[in-house]
PDB file of C-alpha atoms in Angstrom:
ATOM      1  CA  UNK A   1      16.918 -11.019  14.476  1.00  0.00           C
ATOM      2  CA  UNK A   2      18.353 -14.265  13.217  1.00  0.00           C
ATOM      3  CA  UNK A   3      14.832 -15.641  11.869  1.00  0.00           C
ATOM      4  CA  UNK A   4      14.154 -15.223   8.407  1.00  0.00           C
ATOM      5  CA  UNK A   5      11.155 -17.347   8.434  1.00  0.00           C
ATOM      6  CA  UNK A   6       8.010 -15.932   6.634  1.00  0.00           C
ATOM      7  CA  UNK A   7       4.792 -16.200   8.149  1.00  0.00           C
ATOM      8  CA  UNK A   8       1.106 -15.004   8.977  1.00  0.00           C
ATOM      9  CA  UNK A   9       1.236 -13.609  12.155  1.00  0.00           C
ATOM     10  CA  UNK A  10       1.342  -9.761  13.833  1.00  0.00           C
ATOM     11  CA  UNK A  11       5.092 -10.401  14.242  1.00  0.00           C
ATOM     12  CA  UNK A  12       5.923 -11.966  10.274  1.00  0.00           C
ATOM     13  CA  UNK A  13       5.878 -11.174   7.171  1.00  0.00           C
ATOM     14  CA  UNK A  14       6.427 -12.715   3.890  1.00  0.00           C
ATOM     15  CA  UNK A  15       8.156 -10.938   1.275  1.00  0.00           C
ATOM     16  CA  UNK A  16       8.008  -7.152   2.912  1.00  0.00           C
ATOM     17  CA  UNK A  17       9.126  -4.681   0.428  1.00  0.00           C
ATOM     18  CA  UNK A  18       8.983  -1.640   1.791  1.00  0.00           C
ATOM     19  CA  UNK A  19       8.055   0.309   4.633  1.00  0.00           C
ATOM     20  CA  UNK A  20       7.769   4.389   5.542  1.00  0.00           C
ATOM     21  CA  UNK A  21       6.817   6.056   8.906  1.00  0.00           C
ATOM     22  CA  UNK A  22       3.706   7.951   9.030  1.00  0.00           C
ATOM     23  CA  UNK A  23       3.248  11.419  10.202  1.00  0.00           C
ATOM     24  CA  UNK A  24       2.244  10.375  13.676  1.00  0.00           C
ATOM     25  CA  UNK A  25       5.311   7.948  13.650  1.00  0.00           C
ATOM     26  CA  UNK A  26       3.800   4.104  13.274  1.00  0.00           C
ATOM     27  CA  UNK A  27       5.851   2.605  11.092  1.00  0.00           C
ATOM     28  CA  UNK A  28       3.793   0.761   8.351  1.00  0.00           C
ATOM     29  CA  UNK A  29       5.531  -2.485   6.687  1.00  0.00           C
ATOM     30  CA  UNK A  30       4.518  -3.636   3.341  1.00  0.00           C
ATOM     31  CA  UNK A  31       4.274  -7.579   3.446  1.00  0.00           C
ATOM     32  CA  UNK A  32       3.538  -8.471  -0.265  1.00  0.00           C
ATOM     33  CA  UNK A  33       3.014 -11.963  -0.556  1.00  0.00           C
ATOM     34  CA  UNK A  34       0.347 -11.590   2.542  1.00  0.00           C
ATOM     35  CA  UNK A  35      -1.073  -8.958   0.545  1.00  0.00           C
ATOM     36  CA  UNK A  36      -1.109  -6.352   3.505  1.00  0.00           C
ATOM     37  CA  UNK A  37       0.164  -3.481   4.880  1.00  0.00           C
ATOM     38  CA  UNK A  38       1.534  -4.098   8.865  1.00  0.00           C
ATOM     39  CA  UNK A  39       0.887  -1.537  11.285  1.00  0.00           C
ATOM     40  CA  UNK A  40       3.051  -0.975  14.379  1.00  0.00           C
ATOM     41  CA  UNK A  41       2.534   1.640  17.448  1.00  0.00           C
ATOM     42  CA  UNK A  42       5.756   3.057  16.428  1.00  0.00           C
ATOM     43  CA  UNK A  43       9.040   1.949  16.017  1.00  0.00           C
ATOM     44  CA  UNK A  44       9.474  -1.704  17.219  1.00  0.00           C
ATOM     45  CA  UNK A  45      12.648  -2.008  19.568  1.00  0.00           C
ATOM     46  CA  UNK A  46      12.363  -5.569  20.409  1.00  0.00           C
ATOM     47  CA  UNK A  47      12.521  -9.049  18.077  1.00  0.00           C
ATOM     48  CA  UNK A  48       8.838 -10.354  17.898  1.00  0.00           C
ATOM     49  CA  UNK A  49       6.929  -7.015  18.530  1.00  0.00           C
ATOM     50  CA  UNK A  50       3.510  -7.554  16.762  1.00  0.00           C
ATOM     51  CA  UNK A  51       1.711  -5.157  14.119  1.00  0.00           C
ATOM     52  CA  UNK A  52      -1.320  -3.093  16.089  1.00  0.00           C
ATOM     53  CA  UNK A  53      -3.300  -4.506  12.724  1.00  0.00           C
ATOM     54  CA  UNK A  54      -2.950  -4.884   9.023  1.00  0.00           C
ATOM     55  CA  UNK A  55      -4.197  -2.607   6.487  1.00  0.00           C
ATOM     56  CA  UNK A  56      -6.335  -4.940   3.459  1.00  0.00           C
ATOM     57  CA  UNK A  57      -7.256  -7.807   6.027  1.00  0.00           C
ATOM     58  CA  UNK A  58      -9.595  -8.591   9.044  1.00  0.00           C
ATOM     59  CA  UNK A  59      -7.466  -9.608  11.390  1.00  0.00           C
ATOM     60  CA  UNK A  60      -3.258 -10.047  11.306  1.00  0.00           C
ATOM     61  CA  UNK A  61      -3.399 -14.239  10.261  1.00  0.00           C
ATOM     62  CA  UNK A  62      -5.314 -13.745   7.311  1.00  0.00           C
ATOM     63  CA  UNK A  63      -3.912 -13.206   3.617  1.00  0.00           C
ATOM     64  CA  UNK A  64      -7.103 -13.072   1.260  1.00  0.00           C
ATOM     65  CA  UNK A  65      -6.901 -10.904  -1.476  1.00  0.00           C
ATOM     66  CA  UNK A  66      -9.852  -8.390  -2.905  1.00  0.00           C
ATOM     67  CA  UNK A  67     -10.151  -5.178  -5.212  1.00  0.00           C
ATOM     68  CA  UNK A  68     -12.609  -3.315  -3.418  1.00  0.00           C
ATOM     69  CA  UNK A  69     -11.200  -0.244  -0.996  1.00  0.00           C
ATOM     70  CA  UNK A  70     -10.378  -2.417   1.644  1.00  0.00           C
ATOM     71  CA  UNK A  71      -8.312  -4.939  -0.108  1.00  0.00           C
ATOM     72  CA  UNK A  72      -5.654  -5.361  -2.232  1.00  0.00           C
ATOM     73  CA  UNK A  73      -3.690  -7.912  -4.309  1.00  0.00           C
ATOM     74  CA  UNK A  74       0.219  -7.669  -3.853  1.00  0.00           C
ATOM     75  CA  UNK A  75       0.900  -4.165  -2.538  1.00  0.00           C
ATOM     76  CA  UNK A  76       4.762  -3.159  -3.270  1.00  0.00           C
ATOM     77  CA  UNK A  77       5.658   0.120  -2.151  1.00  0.00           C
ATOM     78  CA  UNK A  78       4.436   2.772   0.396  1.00  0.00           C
ATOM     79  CA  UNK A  79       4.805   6.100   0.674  1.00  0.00           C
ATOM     80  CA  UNK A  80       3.556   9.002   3.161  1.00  0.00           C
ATOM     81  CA  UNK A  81       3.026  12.797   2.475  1.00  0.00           C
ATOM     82  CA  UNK A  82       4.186  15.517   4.812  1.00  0.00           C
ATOM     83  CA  UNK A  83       0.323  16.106   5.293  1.00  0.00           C
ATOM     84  CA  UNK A  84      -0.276  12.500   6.303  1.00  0.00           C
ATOM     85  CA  UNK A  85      -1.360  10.940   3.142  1.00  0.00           C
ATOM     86  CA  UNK A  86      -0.507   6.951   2.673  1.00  0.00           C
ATOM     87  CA  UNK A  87      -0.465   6.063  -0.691  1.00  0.00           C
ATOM     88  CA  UNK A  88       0.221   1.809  -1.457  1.00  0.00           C
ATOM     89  CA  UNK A  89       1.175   0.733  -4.739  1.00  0.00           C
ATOM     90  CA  UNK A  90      -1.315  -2.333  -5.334  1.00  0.00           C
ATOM     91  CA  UNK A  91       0.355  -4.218  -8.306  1.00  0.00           C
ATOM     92  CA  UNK A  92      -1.689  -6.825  -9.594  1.00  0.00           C
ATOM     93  CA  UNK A  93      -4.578  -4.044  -9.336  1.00  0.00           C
ATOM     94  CA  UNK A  94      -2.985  -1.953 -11.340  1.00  0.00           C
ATOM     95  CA  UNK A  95      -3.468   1.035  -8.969  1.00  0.00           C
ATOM     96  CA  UNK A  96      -2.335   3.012  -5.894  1.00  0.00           C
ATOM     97  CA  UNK A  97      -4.847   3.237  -2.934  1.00  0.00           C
ATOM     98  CA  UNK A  98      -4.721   6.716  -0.940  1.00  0.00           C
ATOM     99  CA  UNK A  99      -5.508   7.228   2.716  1.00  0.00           C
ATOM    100  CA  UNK A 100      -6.087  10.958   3.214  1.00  0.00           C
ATOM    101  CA  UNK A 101      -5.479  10.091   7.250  1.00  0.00           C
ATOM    102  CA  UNK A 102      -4.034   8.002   8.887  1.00  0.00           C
ATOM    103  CA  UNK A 103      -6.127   4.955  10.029  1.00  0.00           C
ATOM    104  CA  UNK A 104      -6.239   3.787  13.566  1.00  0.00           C
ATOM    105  CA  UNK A 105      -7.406   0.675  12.917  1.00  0.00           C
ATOM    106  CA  UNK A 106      -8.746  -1.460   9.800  1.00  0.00           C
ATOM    107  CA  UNK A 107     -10.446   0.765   6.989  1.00  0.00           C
ATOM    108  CA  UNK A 108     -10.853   1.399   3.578  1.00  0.00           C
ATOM    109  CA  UNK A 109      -8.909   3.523   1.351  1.00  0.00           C
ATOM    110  CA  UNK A 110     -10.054   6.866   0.364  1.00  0.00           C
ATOM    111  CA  UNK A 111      -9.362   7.075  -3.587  1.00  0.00           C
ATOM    112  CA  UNK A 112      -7.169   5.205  -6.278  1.00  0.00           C
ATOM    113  CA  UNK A 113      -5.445   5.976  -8.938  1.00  0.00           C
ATOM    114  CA  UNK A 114      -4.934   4.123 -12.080  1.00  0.00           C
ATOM    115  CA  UNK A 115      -8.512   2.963 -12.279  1.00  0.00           C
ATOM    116  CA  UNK A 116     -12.542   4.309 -12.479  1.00  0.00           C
ATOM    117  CA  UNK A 117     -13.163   3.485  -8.661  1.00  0.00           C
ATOM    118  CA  UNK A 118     -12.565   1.852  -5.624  1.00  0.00           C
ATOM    119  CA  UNK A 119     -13.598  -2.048  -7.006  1.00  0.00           C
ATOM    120  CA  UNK A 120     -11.886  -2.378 -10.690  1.00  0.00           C
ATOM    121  CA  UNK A 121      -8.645  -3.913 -11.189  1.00  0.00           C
ATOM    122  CA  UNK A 122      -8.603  -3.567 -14.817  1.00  0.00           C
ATOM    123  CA  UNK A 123      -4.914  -4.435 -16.698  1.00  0.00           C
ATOM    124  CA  UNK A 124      -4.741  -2.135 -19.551  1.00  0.00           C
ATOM    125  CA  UNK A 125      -3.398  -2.742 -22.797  1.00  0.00           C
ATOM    126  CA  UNK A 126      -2.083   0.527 -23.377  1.00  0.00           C
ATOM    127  CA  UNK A 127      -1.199   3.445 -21.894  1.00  0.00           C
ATOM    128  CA  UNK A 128      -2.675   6.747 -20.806  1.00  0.00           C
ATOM    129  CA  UNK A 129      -2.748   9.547 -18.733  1.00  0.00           C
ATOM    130  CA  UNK A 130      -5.262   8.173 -15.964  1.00  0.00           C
ATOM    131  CA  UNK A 131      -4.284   4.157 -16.247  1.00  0.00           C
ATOM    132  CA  UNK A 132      -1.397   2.210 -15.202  1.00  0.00           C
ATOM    133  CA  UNK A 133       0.145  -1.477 -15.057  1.00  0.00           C
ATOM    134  CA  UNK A 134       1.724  -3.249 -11.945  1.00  0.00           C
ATOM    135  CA  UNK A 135       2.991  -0.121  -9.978  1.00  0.00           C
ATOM    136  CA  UNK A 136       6.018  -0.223  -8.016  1.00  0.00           C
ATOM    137  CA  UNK A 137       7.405   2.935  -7.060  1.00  0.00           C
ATOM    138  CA  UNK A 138       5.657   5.942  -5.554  1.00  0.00           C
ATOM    139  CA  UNK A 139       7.217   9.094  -3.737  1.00  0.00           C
ATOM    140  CA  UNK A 140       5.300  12.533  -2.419  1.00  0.00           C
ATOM    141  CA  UNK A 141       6.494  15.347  -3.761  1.00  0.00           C
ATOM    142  CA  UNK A 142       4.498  17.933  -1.965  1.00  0.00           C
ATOM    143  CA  UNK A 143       0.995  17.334  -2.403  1.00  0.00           C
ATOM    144  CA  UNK A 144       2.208  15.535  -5.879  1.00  0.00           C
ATOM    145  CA  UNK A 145       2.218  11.627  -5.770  1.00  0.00           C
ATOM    146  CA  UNK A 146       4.766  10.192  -8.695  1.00  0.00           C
ATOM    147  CA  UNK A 147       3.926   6.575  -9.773  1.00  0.00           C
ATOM    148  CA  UNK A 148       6.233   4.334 -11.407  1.00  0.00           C
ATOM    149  CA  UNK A 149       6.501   0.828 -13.346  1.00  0.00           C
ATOM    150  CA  UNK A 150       8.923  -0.610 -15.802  1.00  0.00           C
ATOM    151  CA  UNK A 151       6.067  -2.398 -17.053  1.00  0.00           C
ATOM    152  CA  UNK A 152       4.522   1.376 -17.630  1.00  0.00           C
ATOM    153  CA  UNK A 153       7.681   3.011 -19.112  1.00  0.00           C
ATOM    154  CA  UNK A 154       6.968   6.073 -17.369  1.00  0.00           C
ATOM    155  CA  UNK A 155       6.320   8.122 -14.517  1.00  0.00           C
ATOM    156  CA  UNK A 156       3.246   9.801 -13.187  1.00  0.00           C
ATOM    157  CA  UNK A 157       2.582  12.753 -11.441  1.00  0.00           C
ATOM    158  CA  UNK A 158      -0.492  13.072  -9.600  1.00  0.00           C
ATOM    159  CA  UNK A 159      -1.872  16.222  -8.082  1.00  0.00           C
ATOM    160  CA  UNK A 160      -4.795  17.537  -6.570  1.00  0.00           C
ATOM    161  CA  UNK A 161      -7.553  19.114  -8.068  1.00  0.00           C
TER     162      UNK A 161
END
């Protein structure tokens, strides 16, 4: 497309960062600055093909922002297990939401990391095993999520119990 004109519909963005396809092959779009995740049926093959619906909003023209496990507050990076799992990097939360399936439409996230529960957002002064600052990098490894920051100085691994 020739249109590089952000917006706050199903078919714009503003300020994506990055996107993965999930295990069931939607492709998922993060669009920072509308603090949301896009959702499309698959693979769009056509200029103006709309998101199915956004993860962290009601509806695909809204852009509120939230910490509670159905909103977020700049997510940066995505990334999807080979079981299925989403995880989002949600900056100014300082955490990373996980889906443990895939949603088919608009839910809340399963667990996060980086903070006590589902509704803090707490920036911590220093580091430690379980908290982070401004993520912005995730990859699976297996059933391993690493997190990483500049801001953190480190990497993460995350596994399952």
């Amino acid at each position: 497309t020739t249109n590089s004109s952000s917006g706050l519909t199903g078919a714009t963005m503003n300020n994506p960062r990055a996107m993965a396809v999930s295990k069931l092959g939607h492709l998922h779009v993060v669009d920072s600055t509308n603090n949301r995740v896009l959702r499309f049926a698959g693979i769009p093959t056509a200029t103006g093909t709309s998101a199915t619906f956004a993860l962290f909003q009601a509806n695909l023209t809204s852009n509120a922002t939230g910490t509670t496990a159905s909103t977020c507050n700049l997510p940066y990076a995505i990334a999807v297990s080979a079981l299925g799992y989403i995880a989002v990097a949600d900056v100014t939360n300082d955490r990373v939401l996980i889906f443990y399936e895939e949603l088919t439409a608009i839910g809340s996230a399963h667990a996060a990391l980086g903070q006590v529960d589902l509704t803090t957002g707490t920036a911590w002064a220093s580091n430690s095993a379980t908290n982070m600052n401004n993520p912005t990098g995730l990859a699976w490894s297996g059933t391993s999520l690493i997190v990483s920051a500049s801001s953190m100085s480190r990497a993460m691994r995350f596994s399952p119990a």
